[in-house]
Tab-separated table of C-alpha atoms in Angstrom:
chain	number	residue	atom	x	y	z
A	544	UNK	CA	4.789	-27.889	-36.140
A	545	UNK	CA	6.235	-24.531	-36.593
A	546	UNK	CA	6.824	-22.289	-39.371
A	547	UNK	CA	10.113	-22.701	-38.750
A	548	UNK	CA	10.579	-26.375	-38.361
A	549	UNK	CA	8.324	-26.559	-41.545
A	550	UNK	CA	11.400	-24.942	-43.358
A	551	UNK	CA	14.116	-26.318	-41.787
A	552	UNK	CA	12.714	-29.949	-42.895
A	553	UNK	CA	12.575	-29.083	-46.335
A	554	UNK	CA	15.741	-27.587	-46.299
A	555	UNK	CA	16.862	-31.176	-45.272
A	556	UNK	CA	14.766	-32.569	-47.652
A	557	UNK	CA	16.716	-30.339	-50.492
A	558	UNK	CA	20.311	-31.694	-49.394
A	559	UNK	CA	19.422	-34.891	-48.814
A	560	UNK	CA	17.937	-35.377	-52.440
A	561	UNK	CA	21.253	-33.937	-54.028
A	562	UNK	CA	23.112	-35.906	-52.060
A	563	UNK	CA	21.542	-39.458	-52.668
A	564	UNK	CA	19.670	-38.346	-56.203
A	565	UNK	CA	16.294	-40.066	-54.923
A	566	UNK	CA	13.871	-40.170	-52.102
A	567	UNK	CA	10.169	-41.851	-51.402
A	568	UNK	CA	7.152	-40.041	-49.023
A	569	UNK	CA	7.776	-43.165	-47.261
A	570	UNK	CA	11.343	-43.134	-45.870
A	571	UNK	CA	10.864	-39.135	-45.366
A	572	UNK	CA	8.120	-39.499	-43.302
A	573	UNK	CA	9.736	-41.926	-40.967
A	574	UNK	CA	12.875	-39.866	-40.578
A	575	UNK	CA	11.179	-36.698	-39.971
A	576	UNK	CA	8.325	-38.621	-37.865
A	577	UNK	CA	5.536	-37.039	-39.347
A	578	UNK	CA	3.007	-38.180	-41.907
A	579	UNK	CA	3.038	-38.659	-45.193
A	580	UNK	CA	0.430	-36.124	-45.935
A	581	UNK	CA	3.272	-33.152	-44.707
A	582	UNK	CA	5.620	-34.928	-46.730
A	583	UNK	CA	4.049	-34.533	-50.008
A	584	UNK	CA	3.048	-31.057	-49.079
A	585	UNK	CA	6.735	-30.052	-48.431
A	586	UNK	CA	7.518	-31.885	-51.567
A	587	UNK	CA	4.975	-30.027	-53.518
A	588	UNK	CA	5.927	-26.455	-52.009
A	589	UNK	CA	9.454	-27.637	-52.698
A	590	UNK	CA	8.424	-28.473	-56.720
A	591	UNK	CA	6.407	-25.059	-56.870
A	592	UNK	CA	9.902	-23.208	-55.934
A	593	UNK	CA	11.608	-24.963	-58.691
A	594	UNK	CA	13.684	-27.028	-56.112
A	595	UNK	CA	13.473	-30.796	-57.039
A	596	UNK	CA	10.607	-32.768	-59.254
A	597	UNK	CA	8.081	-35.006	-57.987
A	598	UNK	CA	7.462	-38.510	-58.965
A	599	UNK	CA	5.293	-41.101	-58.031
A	600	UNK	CA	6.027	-41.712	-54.048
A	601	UNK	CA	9.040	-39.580	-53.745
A	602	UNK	CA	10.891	-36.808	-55.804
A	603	UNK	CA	14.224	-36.522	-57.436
A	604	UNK	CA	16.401	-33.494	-58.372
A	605	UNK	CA	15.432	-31.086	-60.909
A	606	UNK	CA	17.768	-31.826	-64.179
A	607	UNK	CA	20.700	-29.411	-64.841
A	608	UNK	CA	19.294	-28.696	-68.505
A	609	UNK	CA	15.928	-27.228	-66.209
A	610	UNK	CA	17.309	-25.193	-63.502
A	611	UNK	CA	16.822	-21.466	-64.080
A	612	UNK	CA	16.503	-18.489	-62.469
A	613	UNK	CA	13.822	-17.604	-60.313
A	614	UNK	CA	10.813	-15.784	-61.507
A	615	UNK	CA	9.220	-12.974	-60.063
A	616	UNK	CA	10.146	-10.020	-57.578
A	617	UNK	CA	10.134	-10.491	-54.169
A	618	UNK	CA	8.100	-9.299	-51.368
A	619	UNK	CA	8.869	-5.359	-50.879
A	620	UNK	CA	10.061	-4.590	-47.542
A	621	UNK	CA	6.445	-2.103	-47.394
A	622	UNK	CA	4.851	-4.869	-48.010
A	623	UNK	CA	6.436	-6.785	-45.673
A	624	UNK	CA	5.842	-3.911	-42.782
A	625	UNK	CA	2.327	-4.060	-43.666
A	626	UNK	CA	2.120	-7.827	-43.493
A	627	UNK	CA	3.430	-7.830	-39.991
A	628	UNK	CA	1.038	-5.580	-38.524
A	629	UNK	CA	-2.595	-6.817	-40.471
A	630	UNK	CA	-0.868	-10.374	-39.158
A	631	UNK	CA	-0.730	-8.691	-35.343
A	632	UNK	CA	-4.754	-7.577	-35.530
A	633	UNK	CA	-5.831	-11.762	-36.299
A	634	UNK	CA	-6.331	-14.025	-32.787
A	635	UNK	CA	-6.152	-17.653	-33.028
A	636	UNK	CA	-9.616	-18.915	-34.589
A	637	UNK	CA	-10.574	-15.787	-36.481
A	638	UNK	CA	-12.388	-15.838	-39.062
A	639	UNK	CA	-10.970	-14.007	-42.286
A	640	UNK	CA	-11.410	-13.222	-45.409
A	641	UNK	CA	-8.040	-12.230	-47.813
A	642	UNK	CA	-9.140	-10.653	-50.783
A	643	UNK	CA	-6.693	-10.894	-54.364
A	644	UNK	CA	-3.760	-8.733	-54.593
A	645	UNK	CA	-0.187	-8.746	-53.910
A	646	UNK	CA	-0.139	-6.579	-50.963
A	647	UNK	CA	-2.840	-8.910	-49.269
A	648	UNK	CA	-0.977	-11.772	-50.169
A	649	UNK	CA	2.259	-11.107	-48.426
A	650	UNK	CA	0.039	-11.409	-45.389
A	651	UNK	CA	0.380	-15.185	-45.621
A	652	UNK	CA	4.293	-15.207	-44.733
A	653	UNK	CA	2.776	-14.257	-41.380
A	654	UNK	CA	0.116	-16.897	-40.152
A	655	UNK	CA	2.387	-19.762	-39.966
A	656	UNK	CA	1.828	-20.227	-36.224
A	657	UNK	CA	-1.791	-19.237	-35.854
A	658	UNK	CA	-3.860	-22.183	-35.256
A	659	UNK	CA	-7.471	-22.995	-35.921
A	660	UNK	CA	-7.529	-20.268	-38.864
A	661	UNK	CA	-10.879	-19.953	-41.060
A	662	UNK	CA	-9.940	-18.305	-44.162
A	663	UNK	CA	-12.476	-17.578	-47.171
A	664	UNK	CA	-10.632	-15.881	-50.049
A	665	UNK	CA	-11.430	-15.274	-54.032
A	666	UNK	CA	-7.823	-15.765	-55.128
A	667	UNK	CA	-6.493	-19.138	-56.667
A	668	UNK	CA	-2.977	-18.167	-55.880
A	669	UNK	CA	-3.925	-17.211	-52.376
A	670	UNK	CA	-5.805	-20.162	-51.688
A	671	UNK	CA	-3.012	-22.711	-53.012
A	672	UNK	CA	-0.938	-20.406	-50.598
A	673	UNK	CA	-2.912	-20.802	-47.902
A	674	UNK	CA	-2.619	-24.963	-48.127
A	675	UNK	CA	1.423	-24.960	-47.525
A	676	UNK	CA	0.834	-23.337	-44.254
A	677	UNK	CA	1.200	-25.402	-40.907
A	678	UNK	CA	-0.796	-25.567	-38.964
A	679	UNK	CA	-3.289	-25.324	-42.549
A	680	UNK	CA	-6.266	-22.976	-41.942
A	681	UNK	CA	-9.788	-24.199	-42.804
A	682	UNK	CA	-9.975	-22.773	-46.744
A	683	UNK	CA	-12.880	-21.971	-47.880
A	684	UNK	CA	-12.892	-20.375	-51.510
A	685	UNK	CA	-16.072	-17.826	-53.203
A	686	UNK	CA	-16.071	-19.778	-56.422
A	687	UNK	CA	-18.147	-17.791	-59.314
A	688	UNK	CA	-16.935	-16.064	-62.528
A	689	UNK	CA	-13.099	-15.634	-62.902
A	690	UNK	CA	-11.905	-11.967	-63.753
A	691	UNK	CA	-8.678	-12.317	-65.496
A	692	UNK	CA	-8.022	-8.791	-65.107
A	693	UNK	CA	-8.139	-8.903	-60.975
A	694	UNK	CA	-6.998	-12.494	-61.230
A	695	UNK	CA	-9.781	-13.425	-59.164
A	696	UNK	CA	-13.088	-14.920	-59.133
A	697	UNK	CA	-16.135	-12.003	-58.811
A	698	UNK	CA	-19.869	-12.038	-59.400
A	699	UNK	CA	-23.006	-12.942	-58.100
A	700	UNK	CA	-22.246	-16.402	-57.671
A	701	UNK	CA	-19.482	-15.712	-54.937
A	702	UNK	CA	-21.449	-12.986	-53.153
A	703	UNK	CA	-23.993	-15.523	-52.970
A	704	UNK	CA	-21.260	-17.853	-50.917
A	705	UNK	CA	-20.407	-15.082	-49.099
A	706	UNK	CA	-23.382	-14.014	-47.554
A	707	UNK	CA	-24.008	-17.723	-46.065
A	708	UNK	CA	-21.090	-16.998	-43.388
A	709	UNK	CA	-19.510	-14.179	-41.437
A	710	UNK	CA	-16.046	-13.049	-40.307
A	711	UNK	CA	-14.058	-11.535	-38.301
A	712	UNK	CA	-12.044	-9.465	-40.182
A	713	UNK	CA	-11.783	-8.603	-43.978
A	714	UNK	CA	-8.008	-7.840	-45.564
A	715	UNK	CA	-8.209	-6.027	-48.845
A	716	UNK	CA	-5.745	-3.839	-50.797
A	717	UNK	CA	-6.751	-1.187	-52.975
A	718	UNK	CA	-5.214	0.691	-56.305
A	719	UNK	CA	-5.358	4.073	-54.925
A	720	UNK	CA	-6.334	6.033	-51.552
A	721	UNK	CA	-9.181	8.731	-52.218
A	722	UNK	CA	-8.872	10.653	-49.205
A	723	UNK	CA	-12.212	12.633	-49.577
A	724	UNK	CA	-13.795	9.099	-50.671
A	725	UNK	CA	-12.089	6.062	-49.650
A	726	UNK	CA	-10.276	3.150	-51.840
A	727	UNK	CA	-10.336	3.008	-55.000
A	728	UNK	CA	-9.744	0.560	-58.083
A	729	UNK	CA	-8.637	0.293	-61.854
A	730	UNK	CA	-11.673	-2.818	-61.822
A	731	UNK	CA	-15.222	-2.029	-62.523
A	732	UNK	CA	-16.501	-5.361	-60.305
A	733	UNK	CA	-16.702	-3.798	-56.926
A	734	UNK	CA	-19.737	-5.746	-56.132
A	735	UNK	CA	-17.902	-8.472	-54.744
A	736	UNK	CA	-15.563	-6.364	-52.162
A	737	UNK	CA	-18.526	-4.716	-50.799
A	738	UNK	CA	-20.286	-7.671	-49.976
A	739	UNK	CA	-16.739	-8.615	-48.301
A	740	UNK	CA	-17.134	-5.463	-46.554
A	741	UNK	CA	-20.898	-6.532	-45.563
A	742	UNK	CA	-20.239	-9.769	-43.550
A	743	UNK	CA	-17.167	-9.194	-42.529
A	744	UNK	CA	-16.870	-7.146	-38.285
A	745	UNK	CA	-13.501	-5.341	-39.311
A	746	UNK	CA	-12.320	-4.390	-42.732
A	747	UNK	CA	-8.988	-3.658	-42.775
A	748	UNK	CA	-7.366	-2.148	-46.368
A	749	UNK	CA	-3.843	-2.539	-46.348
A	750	UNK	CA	-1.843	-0.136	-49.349
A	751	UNK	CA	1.066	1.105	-49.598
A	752	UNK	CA	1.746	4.703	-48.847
A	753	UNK	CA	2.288	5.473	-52.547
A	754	UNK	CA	-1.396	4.886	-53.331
A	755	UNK	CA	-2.492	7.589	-51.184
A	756	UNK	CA	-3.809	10.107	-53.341
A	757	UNK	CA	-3.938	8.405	-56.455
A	758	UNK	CA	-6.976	9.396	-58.972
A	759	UNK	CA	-8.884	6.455	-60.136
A	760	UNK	CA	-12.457	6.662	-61.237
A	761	UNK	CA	-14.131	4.190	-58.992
A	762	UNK	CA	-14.608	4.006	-56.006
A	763	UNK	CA	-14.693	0.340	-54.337
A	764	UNK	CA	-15.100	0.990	-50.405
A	765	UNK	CA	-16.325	4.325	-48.823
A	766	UNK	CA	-14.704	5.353	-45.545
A	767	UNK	CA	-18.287	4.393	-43.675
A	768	UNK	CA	-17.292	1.014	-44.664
A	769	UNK	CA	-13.546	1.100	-43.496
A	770	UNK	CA	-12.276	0.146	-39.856
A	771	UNK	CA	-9.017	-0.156	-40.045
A	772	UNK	CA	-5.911	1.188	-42.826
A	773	UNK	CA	-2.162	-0.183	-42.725
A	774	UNK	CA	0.187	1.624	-44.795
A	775	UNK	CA	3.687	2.147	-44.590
A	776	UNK	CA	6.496	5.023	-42.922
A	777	UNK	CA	6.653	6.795	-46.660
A	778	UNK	CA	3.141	8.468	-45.437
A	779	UNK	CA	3.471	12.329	-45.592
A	780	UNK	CA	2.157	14.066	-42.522
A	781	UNK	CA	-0.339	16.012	-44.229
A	782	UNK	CA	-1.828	12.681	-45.368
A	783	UNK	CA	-1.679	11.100	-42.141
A	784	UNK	CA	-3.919	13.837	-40.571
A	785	UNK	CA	-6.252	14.209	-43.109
A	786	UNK	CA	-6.956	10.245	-43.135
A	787	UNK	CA	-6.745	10.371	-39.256
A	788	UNK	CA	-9.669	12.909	-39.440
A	789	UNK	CA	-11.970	10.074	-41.649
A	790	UNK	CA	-12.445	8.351	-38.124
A	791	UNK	CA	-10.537	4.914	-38.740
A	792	UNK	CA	-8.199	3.800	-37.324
A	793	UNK	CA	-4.864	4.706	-39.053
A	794	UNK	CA	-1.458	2.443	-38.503
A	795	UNK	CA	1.520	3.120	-40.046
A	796	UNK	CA	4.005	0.116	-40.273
A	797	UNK	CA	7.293	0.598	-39.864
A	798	UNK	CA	10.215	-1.295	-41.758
A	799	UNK	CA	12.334	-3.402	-39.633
């Protein structure tokens, strides 16, 4: 089932609750022909975006008295640019790892039609992400101490669970852009994004062009570490060469 599809069923599901004011797993899985299991996910991804209520076997609409507006900004068009072209570096099958952060997250908007998908990732919201998608990756999650500061679980515990596999590619943001010393970040627990850095074959730091040059004390990945940076068009030139001359490989998304 594609992305598409995926959303064009729950935007039947959406008029056909206003329109009859009640509806069971049951009868929407026999008149979408599919099984109940990607019923109640659309109907849970549906809930999550404020759009009806569940109840037991079916959903109903969401009460006048609760509707509000939505919460939250949406996805920057950088962001967006970036998304697209980490998306374009993962085959069928890979193995990944998405670190927290809301650069790295837009990324998921873009695997909707990559199949067989192994994805390990620290973030809560990520992962819960990760289980709308169709066809849904293999999740795996680090466990360990949550960080409420990074929003994320860190520590020994999940570099532990780390080191028992290894991947294909690593996506992780960053706070700032060091260009004499590579990413940087506002967090103090870098042990965990090395160790992403250790088992995974390609790390690839997306950031927005902004970032670049940014002064934060410490430093989270050094450019020996880095494979691979995705930024946006708002990169000056002088910035562009001097990363280009740090021997990664440099790719600068461009907004559609």
């Amino acid at each position: 089932m594609s992305k598409r599809n995926t959303q064009q069923r729950r935007h039947i599901i959406v008029s056909l609750l206003n329109e009859r004011g009640e509806l069971t797993v049951d009868e929407l899985a026999r008149r979408f022909e599919t099984s109940e299991v990607t019923i109640r996910k659309d109907l849970a991804a549906l809930e999550k975006n404020g759009l009806l209520l569940r109840r037991y076997g079916g959903a109903v609409p969401v009460p006048s008295e609760m509707v509000a507006e939505p919460a939250g900004e949406p996805v920057s068009k950088r962001k967006q640019a970036i998304a697209r072209a980490a998306a374009a570096r993962i085959r069928e099958h890979n193995r990944i790892i998405i670190d927290s952060g809301s650069t790295t997250a837009a990324l998921l908007g873009e695997l909707g039609l990559k199949h067989g998908l192994v994805v390990m990732t620290n973030s809560l919201n990520i992962a819960n992400a990760l289980r709308e998608l169709e066809p849904e990756p293999t999740l795996l999650m680090t466990g360990g101490t949550w960080d409420p500061n990074s929003e994320s679980f860190q520590g020994q515990v999940a570099e532990q669970v780390l080191r028992s596999y290894d991947f294909d590619q690593l996506f992780i943001g960053a706070d700032g852009i060091d260009i004499g010393r590579g990413t940087t970040t506002f967090n103090e627990l870098t042990g965990l994004s090395r160790v992403m850095a250790e088992v995974a074959r390609e790390v690839v730091v997306m950031v927005e062009s902004d970032k670049v040059g940014r002064k934060i004390p410490n430093l989270e990945l050094p450019w020996a570490a880095i494979h691979t940076l995705i930024t946006d068009d708002g990169l000056s030139a002088d910035d562009q060469q001097q990363l280009e001359q740090k021997g990664i490989n440099l790719i600068i998304a461009q907004e559609s």
